[in-house]
Each structure stands twice: as C-alpha cells, then as structure tokens.
Coordinates of C-alpha atoms in Angstrom, one line a residue:
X1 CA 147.4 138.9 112.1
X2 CA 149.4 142.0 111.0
X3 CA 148.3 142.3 107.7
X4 CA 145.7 141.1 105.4
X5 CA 145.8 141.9 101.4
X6 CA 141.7 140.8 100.0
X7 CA 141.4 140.6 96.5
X8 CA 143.4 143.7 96.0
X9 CA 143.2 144.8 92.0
X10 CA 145.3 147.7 90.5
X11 CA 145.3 149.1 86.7
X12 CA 146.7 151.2 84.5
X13 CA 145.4 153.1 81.5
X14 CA 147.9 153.5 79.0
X15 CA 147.4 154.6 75.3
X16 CA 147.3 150.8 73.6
X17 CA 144.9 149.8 76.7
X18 CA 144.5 148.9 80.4
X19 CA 147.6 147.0 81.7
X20 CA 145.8 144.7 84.4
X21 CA 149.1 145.2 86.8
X22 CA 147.6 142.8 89.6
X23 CA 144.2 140.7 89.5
X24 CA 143.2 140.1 93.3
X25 CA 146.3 138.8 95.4
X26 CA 145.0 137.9 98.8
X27 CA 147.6 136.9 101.3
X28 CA 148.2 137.4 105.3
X29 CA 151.6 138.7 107.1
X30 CA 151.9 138.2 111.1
X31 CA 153.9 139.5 113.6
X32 CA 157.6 139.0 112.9
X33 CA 157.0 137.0 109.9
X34 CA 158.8 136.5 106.5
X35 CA 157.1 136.7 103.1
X36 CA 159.0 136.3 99.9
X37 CA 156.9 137.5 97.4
X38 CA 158.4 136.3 93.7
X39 CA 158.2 135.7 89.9
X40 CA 159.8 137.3 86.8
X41 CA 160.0 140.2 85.6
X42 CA 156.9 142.2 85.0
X43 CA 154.4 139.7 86.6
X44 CA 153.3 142.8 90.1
X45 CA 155.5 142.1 92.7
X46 CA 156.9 145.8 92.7
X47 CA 153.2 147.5 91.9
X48 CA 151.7 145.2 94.5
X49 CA 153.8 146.3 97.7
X50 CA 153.0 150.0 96.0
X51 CA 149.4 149.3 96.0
X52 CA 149.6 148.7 99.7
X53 CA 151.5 151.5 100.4
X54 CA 149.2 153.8 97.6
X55 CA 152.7 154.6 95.9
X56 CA 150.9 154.2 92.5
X57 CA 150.4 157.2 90.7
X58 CA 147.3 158.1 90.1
X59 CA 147.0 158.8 86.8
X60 CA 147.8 156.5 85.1
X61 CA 147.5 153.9 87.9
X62 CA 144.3 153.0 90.1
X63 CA 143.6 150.5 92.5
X64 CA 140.4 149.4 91.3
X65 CA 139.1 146.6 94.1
X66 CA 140.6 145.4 97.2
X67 CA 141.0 145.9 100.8
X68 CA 144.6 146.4 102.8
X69 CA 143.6 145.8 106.2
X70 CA 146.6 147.0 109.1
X71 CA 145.9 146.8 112.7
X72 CA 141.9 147.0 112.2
X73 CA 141.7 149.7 109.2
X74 CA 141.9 149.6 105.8
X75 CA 144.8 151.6 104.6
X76 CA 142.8 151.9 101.0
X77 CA 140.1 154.1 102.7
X78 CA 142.2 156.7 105.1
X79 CA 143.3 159.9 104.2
X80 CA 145.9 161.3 102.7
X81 CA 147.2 162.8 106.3
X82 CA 146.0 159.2 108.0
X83 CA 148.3 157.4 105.4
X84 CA 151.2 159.5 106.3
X85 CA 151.2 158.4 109.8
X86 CA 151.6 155.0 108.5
X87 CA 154.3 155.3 105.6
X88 CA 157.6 155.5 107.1
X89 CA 156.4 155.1 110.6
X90 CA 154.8 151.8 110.9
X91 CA 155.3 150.3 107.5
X92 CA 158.5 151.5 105.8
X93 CA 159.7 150.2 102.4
X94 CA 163.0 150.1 100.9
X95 CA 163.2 150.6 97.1
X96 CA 165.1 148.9 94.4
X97 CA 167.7 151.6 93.4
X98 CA 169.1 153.5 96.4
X99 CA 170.6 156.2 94.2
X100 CA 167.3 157.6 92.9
X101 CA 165.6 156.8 96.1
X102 CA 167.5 159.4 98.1
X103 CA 167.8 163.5 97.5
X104 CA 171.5 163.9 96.3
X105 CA 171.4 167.3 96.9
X106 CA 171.1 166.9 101.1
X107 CA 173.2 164.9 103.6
X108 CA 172.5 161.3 104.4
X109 CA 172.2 162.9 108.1
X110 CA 169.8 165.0 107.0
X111 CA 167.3 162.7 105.3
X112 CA 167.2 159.6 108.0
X113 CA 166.7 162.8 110.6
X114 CA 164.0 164.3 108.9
X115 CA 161.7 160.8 109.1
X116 CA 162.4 160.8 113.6
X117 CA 161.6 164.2 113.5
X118 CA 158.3 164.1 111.6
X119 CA 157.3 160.7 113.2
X120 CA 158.8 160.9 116.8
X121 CA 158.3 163.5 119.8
X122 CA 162.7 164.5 120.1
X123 CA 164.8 167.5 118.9
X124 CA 167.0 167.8 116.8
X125 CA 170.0 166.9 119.1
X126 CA 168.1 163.4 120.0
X127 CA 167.2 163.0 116.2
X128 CA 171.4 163.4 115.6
X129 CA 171.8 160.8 117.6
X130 CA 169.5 158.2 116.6
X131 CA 170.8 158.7 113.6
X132 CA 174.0 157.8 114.1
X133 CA 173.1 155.1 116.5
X134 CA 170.8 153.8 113.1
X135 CA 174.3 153.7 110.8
X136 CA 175.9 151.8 113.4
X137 CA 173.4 149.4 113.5
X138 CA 173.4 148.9 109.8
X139 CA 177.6 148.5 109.9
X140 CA 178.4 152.6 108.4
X141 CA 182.1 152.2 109.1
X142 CA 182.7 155.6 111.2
X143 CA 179.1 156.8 111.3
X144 CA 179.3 160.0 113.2
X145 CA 181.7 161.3 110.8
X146 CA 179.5 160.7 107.7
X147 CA 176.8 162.3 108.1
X148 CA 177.2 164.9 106.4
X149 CA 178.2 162.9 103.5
X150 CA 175.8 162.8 100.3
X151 CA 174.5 160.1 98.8
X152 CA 177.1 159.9 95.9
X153 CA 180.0 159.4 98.6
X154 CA 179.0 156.3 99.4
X155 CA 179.6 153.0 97.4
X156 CA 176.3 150.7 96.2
X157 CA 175.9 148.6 99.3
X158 CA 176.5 151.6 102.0
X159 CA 173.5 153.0 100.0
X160 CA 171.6 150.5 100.8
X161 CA 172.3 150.4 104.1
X162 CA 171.4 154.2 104.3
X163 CA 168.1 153.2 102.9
X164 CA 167.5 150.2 105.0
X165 CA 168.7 152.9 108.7
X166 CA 166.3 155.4 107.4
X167 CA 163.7 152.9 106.5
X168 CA 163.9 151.6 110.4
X169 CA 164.2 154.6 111.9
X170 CA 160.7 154.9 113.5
X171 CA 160.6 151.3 114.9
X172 CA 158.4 150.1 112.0
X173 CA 155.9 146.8 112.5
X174 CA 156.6 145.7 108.7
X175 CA 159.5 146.7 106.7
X176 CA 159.1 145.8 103.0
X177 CA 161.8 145.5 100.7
X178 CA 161.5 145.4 96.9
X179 CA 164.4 144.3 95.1
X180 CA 166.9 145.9 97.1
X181 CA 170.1 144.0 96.3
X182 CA 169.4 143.8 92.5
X183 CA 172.3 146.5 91.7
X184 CA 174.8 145.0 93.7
X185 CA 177.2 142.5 93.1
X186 CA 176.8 138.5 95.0
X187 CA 178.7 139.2 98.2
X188 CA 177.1 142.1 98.7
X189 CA 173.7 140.9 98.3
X190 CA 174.9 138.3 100.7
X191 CA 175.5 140.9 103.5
X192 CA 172.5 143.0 102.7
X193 CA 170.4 139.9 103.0
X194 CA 172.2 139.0 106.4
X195 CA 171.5 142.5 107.9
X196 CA 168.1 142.6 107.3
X197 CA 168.0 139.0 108.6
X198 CA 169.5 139.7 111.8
X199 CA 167.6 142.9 112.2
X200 CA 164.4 141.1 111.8
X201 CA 165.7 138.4 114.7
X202 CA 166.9 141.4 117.1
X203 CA 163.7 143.9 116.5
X204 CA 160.7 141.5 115.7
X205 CA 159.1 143.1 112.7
X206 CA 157.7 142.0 109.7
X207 CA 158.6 141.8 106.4
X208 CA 157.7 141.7 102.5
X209 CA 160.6 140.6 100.5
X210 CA 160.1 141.4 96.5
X211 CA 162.5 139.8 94.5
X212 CA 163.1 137.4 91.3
X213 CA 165.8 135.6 92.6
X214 CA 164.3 132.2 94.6
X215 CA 168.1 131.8 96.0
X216 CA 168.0 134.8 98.1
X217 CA 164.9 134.3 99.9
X218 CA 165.8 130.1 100.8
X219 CA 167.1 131.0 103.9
X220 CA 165.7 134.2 104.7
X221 CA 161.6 134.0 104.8
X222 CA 159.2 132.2 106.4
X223 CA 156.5 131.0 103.4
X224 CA 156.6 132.2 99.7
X225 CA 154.1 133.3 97.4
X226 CA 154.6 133.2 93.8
X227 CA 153.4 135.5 91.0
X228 CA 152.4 135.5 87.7
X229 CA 151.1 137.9 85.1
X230 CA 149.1 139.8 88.0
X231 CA 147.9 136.4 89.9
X232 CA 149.1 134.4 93.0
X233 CA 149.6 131.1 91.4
X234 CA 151.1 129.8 94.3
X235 CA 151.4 129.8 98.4
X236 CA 153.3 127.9 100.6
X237 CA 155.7 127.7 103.8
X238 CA 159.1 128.0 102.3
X239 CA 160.6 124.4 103.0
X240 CA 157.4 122.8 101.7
X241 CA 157.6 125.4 98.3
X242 CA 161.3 124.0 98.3
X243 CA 160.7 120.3 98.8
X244 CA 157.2 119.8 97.1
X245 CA 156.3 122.9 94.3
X246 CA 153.1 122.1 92.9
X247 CA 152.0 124.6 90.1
X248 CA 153.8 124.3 86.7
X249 CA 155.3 127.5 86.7
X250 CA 156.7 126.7 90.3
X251 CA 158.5 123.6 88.7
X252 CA 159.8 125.8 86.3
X253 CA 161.1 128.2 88.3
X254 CA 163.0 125.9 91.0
X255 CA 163.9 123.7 88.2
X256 CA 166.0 126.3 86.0
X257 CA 168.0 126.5 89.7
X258 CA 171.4 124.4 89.8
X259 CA 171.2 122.2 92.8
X260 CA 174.8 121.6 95.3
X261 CA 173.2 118.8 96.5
X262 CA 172.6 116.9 93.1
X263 CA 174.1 113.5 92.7
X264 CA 174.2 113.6 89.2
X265 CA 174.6 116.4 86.8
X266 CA 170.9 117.3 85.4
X267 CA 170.3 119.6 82.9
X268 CA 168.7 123.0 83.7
X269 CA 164.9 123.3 83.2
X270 CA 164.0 126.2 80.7
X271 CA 160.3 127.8 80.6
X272 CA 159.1 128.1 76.9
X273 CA 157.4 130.8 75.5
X274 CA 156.6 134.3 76.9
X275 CA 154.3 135.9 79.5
X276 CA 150.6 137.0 78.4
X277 CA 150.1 140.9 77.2
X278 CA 149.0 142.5 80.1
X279 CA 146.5 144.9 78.4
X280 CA 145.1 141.7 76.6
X281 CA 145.0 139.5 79.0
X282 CA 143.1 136.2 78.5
X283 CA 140.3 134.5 81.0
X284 CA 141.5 131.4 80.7
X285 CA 144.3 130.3 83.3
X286 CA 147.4 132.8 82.0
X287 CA 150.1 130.6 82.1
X288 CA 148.1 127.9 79.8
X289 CA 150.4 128.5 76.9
X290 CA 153.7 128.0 78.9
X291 CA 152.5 124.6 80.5
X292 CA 153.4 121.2 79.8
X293 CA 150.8 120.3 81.8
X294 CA 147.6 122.0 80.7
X295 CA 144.3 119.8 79.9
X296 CA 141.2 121.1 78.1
X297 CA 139.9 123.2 81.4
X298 CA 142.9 125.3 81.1
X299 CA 141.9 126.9 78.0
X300 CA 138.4 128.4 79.0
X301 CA 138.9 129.1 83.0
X302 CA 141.5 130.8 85.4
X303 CA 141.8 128.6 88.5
X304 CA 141.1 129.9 91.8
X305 CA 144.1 129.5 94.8
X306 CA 142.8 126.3 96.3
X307 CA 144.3 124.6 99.6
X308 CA 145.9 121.2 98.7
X309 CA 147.9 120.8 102.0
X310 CA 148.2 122.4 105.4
X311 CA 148.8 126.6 104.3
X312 CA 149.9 125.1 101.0
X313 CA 147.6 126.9 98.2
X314 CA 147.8 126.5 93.9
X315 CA 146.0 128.0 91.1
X316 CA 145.6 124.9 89.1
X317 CA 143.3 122.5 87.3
X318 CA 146.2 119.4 87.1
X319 CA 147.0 117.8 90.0
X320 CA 151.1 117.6 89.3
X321 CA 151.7 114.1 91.1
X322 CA 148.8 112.1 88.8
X323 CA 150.0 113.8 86.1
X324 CA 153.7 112.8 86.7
X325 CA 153.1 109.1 87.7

C-alpha cells in the first residue's frame, strides 16, 4: 500500500458558519494504481486531494481529524521542511487552471527547472536538459526552442502539458490530478487523458484523478470512489461501479449518462433537488432529500461505508436490488 487516507476531516470557518468541507473519507491507493475520485460540484473532491497535500489555507481552513499515511509517516504530523521534500518530489499535483497555476512573469524553462534543481542532486546544464527531455515526453512540438517561452505563448492544452512535465519532473510515486482538462475543449481532454494514461503505463506511478465527468475516468482508472456533500458514499473497482452502482446517488449519476450501447432510446435520468448546506449540515444520511429510495432510517442516521461485495463499499440503509424487484 502506497497510500492510506483514515477518517480524514477538514473545515472551514466562514462568517455564516463552519462549512464541513469533507467528513472522514477513508480510502487506499497502491503502487501504480488508478483512483477516480468524483461527484458534483462542491461535494470535496478538490479540498480533499488539498487536505493531503496541506494546500488548505490555514485560516480559514483546518484539517480537523484524520491521518494521511505515505510510505510509513503521516504526512499530517511532519514539518513544514519534511512536507516539502514530499510536494513536488514524491507526490506532485496538477491543478485545475494551468494559467493561474504557473508564474507568467518567468519562462516555462525556468519553472519545470527550478523543481529538478531543488529536488534532484544536477546543475543547471543537467536540469536544461531534463527539461527539455520532460516537454518532449509530454508532445511540446519543438521543445528546446520553447523554453524560454511564457506561459501566455502557449495555447490551453500545451499548458497543461507544461503543468503535467513539471509535475513529473522528479519521478514522483503519485501524481494527482484535479480537474485538469475542465478548461479545454473534448478532443483535447481526450489527449490530455491519453498522455497521462500512457505515462502512467511507461513510468508506474500512481494516481488521484478529481473530476465530475464519470466519462473521462471509464477507461482511465482502476476503482472509483464517489462523493457527496463531504462523504464517500460509494467505492468500487470501476467495471463493477459501471455494471452494478448501488447507492442512489450512483444511479443518478450514471443514469443522467447517454448510453452508445442502448437498444432503445431511454430518457435521461435527472437528480431532483439540491445538495445540503454545508455549514448546516444534517446527521441524518445527506442525500435523504434527493432519494427515491429513502425509508424511515434515513431521516435520523448517516450510514457508515459498508462492504456489500468483494472491494465494493456503499453508504446506505436500502439495499437497491430488494428495493427495485
């Protein structure tokens, strides 16, 4: 086992209350393995991944409870200077919006660079090099040549690719990505998705993939968690999420999907009402108001994740199949 997230909690105090951001996700990554971490906007995925990395800022955010546990330590209880070995070295994350990720006032050169020089023992001549050797590898038409380009010279997707080269530039065990084909158009995602795909294959780390599109992740990871209003609510292997969803809001989800493979045209599943406030949020199961499915139970207890098959895990009361025979 790579990593282990226990019960890992973060808040934020805001001026109409705490927002409870993310209330105890527990999950495992292992070497070279896929997670797709998903749900709508607004239910953790993004603060989450931050959590682990201790991105949040503090105020207004805190991690209140939890352990992150990475090759035998708990990345919540190191040091400031211990934590920057980590970031960017061993676990690297690429972020949503390349644009506001990287400085536009230095060279793309200059910022994958600085990250081998701080992590790696080579000068600056060596660091050049991987550099360019990196923009190859992540398809920078005429790398050598761009480097001293700024981030503003280069289209959407080549941003991302800049992101995703400096984000491997140390070799790292888990590379998480949150969101990062959001800003660009379909084909684009398409290649993005493909490159980090077949760098996964060729260098064997891990990775987190955050996103709210179930599409991208079907061929990509390896098992699926979904999330909602702060909770895991469900856990599976991907082709077993795909073929047999068993929490409500699961059903929603892959039922508001058009399927190629239909027979007959069926109409599009929708998900009534909203998702719970946040800052009031109730301690009865959260997505009780939503669910067609919700018995008396529902009203007065949040579920725990329970196993129902083999690595298959729901927060639920109902058991979907009764229900639906």
């Amino acid at each position: 086992m790579l990593l282990e997230v226990k019960d890992l909690k973060t808040i934020f105090s805001t001026q109409d209350g705490v927002v409870n951001a993310v209330n105890g996700i527990s999950y495992t990554l292992d070497p070279g393995e896929a997670l797709g971490i998903i749900g709508e906007s607004g239910c953790g995925k993004s603060v989450s991944v931050l959590s682990i990395m201790r991105l949040i800022p503090e105020p207004p955010g805190e991690i209140v409870d939890g352990e992150v546990w990475f090759q035998g330590r708990d990345l919540l209880k190191m040091s400031l200077r211990e934590l920057r070995d980590v970031r960017g070295n061993r676990i690297a994350m690429i972020f949503q919006d390349p644009l506001s990720s990287l400085n536009p006032v230095l060279t793309i050169g200059r910022q994958i660079s600085e990250a081998v020089l701080l992590h790696t023992d080579v000068d600056r001549n060596e660091a050049r090099q991987r550099t360019v050797d990196l923009l190859n590898m992540v398809g920078i038409p005429d790398a050598e040549n761009r480097l001293n380009d700024f981030p503003h010279q280069f289209s959407g997707g080549m941003r991302q690719r800049v992101m995703i080269a400096m984000a491997l530039s140390c070799d790292p065990q888990i590379l998480i990505a949150d969101e990062p084909t959001t800003a660009l158009d379909v084909t684009i995602q398409a290649q993005i998705v493909d490159l980090v795909k077949r760098l996964r294959d060729e260098l064997g780390m891990a990775v987190i993939w955050i996103t709210h599109d179930l599409g991208v992740v079907a061929g990509f990871v390896d098992k699926v968690a979904v999330m909602y209003a702060g909770h895991i609510v469900e856990a599976a292997p991907l082709k077993e999420f795909y073929a047999n969803p068993q929490h409500p809001y699961s059903i929603g989800l892959l039922g508001s999907l058009p399927r190629l493979d239909a027979e007959t045209q069926e109409r599009l599943i929708s998900i009534d009402g909203l998702p719970p406030d946040l800052i009031d949020l109730p301690d009865c199961c959260p997505f009780v108001t939503r669910c067609t499915y919700a018995i008396d139970k529902c009203m007065y207890e949040n579920p725990l994740l329970r196993e129902i098959g083999p690595y298959h895990q729901i927060a639920c009361w109902v058991d979907v199949n009764k229900e639906e025979a």
